[in-house]
mmCIF file of C-alpha atoms in Angstrom:
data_model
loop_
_atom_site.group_PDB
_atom_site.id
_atom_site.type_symbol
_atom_site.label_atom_id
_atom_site.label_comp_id
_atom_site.label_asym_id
_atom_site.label_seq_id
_atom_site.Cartn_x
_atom_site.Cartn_y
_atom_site.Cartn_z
ATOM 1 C CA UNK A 1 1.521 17.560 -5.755
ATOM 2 C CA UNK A 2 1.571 20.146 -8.548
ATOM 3 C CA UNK A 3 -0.770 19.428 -11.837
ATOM 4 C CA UNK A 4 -0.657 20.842 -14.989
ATOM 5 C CA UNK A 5 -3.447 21.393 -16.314
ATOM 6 C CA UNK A 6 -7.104 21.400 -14.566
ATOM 7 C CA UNK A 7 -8.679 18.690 -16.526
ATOM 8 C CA UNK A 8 -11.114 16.527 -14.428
ATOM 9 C CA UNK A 9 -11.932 12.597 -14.485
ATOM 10 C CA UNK A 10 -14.056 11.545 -16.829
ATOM 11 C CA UNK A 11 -17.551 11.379 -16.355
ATOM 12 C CA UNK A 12 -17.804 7.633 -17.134
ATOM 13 C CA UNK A 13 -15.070 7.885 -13.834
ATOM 14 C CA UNK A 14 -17.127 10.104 -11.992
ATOM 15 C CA UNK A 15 -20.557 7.707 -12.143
ATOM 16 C CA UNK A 16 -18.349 5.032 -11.606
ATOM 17 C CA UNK A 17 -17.050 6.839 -7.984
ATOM 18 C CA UNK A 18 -20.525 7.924 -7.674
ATOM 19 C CA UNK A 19 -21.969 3.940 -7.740
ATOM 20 C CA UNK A 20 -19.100 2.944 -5.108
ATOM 21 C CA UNK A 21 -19.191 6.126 -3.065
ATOM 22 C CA UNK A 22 -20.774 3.591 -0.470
ATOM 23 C CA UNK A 23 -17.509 1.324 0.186
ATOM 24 C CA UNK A 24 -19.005 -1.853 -1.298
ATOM 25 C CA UNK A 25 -18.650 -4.260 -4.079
ATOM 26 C CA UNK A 26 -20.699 -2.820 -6.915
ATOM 27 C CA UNK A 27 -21.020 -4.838 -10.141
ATOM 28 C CA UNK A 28 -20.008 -2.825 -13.413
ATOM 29 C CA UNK A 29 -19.655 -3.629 -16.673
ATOM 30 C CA UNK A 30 -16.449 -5.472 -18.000
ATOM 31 C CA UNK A 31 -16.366 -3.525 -21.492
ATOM 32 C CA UNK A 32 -14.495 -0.305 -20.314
ATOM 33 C CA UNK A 33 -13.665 -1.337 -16.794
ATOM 34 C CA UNK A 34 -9.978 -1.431 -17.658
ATOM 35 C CA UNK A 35 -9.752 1.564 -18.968
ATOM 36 C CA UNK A 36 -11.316 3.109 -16.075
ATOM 37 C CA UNK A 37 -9.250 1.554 -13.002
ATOM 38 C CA UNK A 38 -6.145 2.819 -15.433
ATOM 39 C CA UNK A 39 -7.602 6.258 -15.022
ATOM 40 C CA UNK A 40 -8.225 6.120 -11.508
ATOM 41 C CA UNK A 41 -5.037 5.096 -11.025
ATOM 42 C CA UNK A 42 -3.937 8.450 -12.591
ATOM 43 C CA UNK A 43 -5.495 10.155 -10.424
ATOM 44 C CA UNK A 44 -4.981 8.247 -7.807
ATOM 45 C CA UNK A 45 -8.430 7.510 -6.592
ATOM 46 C CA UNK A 46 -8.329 3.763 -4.950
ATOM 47 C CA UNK A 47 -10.141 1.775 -7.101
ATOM 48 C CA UNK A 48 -10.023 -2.091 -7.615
ATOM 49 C CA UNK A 49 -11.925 -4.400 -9.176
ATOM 50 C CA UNK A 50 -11.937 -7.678 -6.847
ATOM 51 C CA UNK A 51 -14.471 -10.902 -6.348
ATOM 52 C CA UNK A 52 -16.802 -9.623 -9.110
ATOM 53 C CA UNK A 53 -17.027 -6.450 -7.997
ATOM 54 C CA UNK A 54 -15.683 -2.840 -7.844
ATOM 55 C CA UNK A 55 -14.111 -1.416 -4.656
ATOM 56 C CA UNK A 56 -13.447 2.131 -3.259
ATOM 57 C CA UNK A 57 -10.921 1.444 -0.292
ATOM 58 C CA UNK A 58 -11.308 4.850 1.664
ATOM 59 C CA UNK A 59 -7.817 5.085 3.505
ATOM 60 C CA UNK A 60 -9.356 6.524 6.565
ATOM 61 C CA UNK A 61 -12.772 6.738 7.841
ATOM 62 C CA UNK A 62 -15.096 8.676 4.994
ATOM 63 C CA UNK A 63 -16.495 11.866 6.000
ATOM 64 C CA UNK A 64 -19.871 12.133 7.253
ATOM 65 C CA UNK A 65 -22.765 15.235 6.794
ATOM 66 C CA UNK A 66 -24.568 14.285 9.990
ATOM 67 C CA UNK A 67 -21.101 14.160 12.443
ATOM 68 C CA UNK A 68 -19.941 17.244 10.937
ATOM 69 C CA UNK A 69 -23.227 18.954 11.457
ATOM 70 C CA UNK A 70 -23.583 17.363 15.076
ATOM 71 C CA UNK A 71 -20.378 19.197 15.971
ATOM 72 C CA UNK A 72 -20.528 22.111 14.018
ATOM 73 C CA UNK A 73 -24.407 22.972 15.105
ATOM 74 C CA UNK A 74 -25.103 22.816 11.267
ATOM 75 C CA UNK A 75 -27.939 21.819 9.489
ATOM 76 C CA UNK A 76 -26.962 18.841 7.541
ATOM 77 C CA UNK A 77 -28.968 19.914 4.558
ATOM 78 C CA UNK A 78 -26.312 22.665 3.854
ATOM 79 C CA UNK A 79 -22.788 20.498 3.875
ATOM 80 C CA UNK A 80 -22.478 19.483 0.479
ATOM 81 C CA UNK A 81 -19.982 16.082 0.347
ATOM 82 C CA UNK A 82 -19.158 15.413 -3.419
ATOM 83 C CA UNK A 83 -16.348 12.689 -3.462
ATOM 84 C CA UNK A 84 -14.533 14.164 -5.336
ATOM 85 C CA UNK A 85 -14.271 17.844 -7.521
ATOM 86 C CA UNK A 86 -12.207 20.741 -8.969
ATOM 87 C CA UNK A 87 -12.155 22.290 -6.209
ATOM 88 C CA UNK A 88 -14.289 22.894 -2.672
ATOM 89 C CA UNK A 89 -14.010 26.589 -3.140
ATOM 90 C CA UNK A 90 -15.504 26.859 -6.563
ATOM 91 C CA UNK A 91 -18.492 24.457 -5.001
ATOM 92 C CA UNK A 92 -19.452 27.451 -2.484
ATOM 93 C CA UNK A 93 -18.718 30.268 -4.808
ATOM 94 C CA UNK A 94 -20.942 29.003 -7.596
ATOM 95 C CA UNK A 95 -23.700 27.445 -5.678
ATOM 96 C CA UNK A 96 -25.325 30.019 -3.000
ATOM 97 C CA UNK A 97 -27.274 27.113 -1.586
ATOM 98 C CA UNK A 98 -23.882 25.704 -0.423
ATOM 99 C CA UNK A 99 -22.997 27.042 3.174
ATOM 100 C CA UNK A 100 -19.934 24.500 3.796
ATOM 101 C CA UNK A 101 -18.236 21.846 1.531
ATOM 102 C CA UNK A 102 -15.658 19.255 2.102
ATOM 103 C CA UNK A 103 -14.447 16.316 -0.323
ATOM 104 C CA UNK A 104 -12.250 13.406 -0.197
ATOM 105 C CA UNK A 105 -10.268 14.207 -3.386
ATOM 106 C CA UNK A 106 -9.962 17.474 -5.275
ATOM 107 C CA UNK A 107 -7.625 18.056 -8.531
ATOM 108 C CA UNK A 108 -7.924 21.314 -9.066
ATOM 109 C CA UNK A 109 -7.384 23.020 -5.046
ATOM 110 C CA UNK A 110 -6.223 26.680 -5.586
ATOM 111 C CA UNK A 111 -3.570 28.066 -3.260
ATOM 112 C CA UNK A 112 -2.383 31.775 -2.696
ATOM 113 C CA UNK A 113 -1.002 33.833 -6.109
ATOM 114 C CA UNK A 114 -2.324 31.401 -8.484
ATOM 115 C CA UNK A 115 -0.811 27.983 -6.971
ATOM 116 C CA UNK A 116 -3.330 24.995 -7.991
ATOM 117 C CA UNK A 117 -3.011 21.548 -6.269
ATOM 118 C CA UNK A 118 -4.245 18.051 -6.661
ATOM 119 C CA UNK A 119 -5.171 16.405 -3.496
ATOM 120 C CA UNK A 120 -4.690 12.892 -2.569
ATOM 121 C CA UNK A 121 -7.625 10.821 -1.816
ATOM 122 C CA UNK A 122 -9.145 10.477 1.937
ATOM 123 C CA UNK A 123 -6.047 11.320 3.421
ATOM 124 C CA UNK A 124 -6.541 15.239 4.279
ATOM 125 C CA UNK A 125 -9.006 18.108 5.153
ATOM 126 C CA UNK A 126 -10.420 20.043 2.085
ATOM 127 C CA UNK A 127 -13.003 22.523 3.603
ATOM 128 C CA UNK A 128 -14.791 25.210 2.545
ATOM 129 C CA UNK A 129 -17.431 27.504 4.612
ATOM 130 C CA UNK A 130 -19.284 30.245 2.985
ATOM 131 C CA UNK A 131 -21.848 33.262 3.077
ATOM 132 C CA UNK A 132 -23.344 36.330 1.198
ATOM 133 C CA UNK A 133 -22.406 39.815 2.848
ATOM 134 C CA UNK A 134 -22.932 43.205 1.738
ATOM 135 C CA UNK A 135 -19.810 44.745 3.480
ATOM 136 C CA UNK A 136 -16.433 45.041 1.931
ATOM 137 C CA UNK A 137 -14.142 41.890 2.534
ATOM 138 C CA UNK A 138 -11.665 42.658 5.407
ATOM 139 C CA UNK A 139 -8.361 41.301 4.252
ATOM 140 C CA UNK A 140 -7.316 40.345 7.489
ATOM 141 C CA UNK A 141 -10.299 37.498 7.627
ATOM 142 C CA UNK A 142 -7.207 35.476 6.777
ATOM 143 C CA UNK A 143 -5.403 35.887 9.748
ATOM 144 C CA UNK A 144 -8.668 35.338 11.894
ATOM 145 C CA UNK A 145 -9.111 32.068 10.315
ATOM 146 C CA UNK A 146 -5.865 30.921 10.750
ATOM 147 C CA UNK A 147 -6.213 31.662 14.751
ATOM 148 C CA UNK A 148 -9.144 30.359 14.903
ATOM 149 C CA UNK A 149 -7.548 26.475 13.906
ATOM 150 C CA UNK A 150 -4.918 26.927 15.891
ATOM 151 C CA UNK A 151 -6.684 27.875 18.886
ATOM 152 C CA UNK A 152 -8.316 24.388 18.238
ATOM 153 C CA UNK A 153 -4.846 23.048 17.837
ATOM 154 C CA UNK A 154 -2.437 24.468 19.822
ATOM 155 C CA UNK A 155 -2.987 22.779 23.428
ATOM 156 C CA UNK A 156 -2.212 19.090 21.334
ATOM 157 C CA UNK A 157 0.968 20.990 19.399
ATOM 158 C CA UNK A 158 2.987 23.375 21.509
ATOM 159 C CA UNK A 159 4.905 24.100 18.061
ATOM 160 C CA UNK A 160 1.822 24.996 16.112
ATOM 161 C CA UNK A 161 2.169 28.459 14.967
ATOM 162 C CA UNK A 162 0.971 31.064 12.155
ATOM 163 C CA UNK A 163 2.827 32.130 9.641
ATOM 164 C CA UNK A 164 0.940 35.189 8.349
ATOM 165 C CA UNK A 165 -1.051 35.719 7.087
ATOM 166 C CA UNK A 166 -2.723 32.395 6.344
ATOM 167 C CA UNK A 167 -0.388 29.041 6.621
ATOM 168 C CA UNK A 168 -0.143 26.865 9.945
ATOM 169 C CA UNK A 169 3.301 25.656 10.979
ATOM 170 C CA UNK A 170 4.468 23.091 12.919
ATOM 171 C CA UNK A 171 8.363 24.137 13.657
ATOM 172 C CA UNK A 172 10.088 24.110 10.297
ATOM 173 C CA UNK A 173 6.671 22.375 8.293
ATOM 174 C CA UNK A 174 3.578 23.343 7.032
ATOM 175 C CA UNK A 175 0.835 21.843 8.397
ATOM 176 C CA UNK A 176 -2.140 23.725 6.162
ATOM 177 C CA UNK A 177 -2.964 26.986 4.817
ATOM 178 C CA UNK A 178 -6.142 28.751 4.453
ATOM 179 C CA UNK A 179 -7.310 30.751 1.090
ATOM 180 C CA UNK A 180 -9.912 33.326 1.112
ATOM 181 C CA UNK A 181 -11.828 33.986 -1.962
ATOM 182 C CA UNK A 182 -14.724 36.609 -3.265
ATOM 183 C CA UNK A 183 -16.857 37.080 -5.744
ATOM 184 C CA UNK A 184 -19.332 40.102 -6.480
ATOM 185 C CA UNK A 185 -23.047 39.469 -6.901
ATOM 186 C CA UNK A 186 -26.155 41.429 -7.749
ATOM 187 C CA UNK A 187 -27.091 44.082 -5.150
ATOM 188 C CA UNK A 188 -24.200 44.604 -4.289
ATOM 189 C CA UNK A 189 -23.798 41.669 -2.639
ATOM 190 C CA UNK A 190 -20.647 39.456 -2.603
ATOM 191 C CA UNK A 191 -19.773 35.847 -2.212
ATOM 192 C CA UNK A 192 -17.510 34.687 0.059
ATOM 193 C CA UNK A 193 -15.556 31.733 1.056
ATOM 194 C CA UNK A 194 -13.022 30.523 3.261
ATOM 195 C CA UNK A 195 -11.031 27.506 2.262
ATOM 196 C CA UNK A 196 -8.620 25.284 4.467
ATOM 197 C CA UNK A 197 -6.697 22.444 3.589
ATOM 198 C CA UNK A 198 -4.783 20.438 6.278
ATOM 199 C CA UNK A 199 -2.973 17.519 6.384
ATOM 200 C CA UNK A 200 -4.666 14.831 8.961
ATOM 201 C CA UNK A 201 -3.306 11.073 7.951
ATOM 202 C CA UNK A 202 -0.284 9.495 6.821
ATOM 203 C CA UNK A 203 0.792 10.948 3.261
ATOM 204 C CA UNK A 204 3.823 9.462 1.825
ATOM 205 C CA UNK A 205 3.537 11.839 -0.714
ATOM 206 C CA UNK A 206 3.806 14.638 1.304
ATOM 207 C CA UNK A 207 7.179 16.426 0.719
ATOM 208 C CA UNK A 208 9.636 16.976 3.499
ATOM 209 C CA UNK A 209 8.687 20.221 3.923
ATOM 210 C CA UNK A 210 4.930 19.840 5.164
ATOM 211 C CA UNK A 211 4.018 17.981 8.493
ATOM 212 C CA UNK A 212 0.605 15.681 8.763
ATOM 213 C CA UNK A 213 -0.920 15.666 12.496
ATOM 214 C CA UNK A 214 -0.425 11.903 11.876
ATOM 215 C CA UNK A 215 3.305 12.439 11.540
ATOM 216 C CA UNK A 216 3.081 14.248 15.348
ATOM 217 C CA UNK A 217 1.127 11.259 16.910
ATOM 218 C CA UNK A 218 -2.103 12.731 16.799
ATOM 219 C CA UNK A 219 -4.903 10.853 15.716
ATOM 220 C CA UNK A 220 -8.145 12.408 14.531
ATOM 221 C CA UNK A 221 -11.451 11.809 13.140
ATOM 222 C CA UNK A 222 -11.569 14.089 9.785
ATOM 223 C CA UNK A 223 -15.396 14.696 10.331
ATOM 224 C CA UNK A 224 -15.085 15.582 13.853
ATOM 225 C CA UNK A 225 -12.556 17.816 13.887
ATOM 226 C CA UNK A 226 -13.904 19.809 10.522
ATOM 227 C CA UNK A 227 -16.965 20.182 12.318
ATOM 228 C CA UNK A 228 -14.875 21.924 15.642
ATOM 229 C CA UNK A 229 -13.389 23.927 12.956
ATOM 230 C CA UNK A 230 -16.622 25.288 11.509
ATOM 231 C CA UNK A 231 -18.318 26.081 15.368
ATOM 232 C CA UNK A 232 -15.271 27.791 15.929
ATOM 233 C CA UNK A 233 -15.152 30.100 12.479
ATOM 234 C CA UNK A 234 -18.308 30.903 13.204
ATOM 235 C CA UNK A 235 -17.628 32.489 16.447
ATOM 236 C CA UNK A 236 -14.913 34.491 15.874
ATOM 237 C CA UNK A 237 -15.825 35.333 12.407
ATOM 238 C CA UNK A 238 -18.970 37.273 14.198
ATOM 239 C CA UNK A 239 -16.591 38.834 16.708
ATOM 240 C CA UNK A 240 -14.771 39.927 14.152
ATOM 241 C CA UNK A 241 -17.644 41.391 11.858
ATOM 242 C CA UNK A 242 -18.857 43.190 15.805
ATOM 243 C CA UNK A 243 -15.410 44.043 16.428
ATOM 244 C CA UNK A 244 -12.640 44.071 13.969
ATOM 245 C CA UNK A 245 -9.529 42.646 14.305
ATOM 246 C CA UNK A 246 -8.348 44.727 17.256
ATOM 247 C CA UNK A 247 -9.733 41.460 20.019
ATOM 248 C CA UNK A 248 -7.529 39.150 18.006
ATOM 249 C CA UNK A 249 -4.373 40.556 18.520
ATOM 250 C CA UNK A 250 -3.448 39.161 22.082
ATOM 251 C CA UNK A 251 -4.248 35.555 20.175
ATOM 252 C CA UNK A 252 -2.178 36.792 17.166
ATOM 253 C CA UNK A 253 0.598 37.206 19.892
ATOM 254 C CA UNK A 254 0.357 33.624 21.319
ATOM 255 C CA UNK A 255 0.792 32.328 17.296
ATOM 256 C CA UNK A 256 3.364 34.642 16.325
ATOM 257 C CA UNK A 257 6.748 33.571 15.601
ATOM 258 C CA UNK A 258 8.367 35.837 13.350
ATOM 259 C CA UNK A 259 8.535 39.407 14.828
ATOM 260 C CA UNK A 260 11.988 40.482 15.125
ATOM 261 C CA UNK A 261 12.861 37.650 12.732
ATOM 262 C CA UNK A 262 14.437 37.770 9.256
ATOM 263 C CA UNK A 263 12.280 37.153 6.475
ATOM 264 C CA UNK A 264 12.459 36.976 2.566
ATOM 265 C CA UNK A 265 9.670 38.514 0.943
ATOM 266 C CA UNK A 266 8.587 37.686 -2.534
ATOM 267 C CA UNK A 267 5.680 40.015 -4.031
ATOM 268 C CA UNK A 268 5.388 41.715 -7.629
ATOM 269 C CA UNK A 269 8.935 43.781 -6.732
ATOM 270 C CA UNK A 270 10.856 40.800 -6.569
ATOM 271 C CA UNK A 271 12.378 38.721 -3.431
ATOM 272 C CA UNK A 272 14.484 40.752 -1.172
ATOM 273 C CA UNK A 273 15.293 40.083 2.719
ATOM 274 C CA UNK A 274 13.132 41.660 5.361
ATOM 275 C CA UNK A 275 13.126 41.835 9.069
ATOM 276 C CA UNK A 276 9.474 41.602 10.493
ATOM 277 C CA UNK A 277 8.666 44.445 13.268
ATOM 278 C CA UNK A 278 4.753 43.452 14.040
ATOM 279 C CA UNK A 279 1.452 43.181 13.331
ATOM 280 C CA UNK A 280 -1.072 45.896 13.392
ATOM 281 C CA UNK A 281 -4.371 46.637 14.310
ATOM 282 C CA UNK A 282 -5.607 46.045 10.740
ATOM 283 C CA UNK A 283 -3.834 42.870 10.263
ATOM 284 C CA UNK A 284 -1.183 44.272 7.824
ATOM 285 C CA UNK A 285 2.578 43.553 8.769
ATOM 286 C CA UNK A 286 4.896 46.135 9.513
ATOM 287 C CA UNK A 287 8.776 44.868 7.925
ATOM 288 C CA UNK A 288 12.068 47.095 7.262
ATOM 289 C CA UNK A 289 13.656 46.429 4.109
ATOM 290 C CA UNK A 290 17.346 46.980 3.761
ATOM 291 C CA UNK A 291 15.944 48.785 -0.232
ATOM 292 C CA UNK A 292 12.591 50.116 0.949
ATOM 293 C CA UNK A 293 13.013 50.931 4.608
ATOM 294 C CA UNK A 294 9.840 50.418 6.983
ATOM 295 C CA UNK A 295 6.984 49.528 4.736
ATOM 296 C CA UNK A 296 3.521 47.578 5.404
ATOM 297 C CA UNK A 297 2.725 44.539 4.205
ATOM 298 C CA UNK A 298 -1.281 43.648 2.904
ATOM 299 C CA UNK A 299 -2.671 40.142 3.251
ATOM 300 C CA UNK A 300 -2.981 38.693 -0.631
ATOM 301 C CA UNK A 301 0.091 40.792 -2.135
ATOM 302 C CA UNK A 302 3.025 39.163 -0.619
ATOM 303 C CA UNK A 303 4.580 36.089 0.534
ATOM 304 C CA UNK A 304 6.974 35.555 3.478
ATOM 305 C CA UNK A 305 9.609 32.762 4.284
ATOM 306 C CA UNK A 306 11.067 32.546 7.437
ATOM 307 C CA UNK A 307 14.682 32.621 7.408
ATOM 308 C CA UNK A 308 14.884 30.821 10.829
ATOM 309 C CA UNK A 309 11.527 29.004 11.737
#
């Protein structure tokens, strides 16, 4: 769901979520206790006051540090959990100590070309893995962090595919999308993260053009499978750094669904239609444009719908 503006909960809200993170009844004080549950409600954080005390009904099982890290082979001491925030992105860009974050509700997610999301509580994966590098970003990171989810994926969803260079589809719906982000540092250093959000429980505010893997019968633990997420990134994203892109291709081919398809592009030109030819060795997309010709296309500076998913 779209928001407007990026203001955040108030803090009174925020120690309130804080005091209840744990599931049970906490006491609070009656004097503003109204006005807070009215607020939650507006952001649509499950709060209820109830037999005396205040609640925080978690509609699936809350995350959890230690199964993450037990999965991931993590130290625990670098997931950061905040129950809620902006957004888990900004948590790993501004705070080097952070390797990985997640949260249960974030109102201020960022998507591709400027989109900015709210995020509805407990219901979905909001995860964010980061590190310091010297080296230039390789644009094509996208793509390699795409395959690497739906090599996790694909054996439970013979429909999965990747639309490039960063959004998983399930047929005709998005399932999640990934968004890279960088930011320069001293030294010549630079900060960078990799954000995914995908949709894992029941949502009936998802519109009818996204897919939840509760929708296709599959039923996972959030913390489990963030944490076979994160083991996997870390593999390939050291292939990659070793090797480039060039060992990814054969998966790229196994996730691909839109070469010799029509397209419509949208990018700072315009939207025009597109046929899609391939993908090359540096991740960019090779399309012929019935205006342009053959041109390539660069991960960050376009976007693509499929004209026949």
């Amino acid at each position: 769901m779209a928001i407007s503006a990026p203001d955040a909960p108030s803090t009174a809200l925020q120690v309130l979520l804080t005091a209840v993170a744990d599931g049970l009844p906490h006491a609070w004080p009656a004097d503003n206790l109204d006005e807070l549950l009215a607020e939650a409600g507006e952001w649509g954080l499950p709060l209820y006051a109830r037999d005396g005390g205040v609640h925080l009904e978690y509609p699936a099982a809350p995350l959890s540090a230690q199964e993450i890290a037990d999965v991931g082979g993590i130290d625990p001491a670098h997931i950061h959990l905040p129950l809620c925030c902006a957004s888990t992105n900004t948590e790993v860009l501004q705070d080097t100590s952070v390797g990985v974050c997640l949260t249960e509700s974030q109102w201020a997610g960022r998507g591709r070309r400027g989109r900015q999301w709210s995020s509805p509580f407990g219901r979905h994966l909001y995860l964010s893995y980061g590190w310091t590098q010297h080296s230039p970003v390789n644009a094509a990171l996208t793509i390699v962090a795409a395959l690497s989810v739906f090599t996790l994926l694909q054996a439970r969803l013979p429909d999965l595919w990747v639309k490039w260079p960063n959004d998983l589809w399930v047929g005709g719906r998005k399932l999640g999308g990934i968004l890279i982000e960088a930011r320069p540092r001293r030294h010549g250093e630079t900060r960078l993260v990799v954000g995914l959000g995908l949709n894992i429980h029941d949502d009936p505010g998802l519109p009818a053009t996204a897919v939840s893997l509760a929708d296709l019968d599959i039923r996972v633990t959030r913390s489990t499978l963030a944490g076979a997420i994160l083991r996997q990134w870390r593999e390939d994203f050291a292939r990659f750094a070793e090797e480039g892109f060039t060992p990814f291709l054969s998966r790229w081919k196994k996730a691909d669904r839109l070469t010799r398809q029509s397209v419509q592009i949208s990018d700072a030109q315009g939207v025009r239609a597109a046929r899609v030819l391939g993908l090359g060795p540096d991740g960019r997309l090779q399309v012929t444009c019935t205006d342009t010709g053959t041109v390539w296309l660069s991960a960050g500076d376009v976007s693509l719908r499929p004209q026949h998913p």
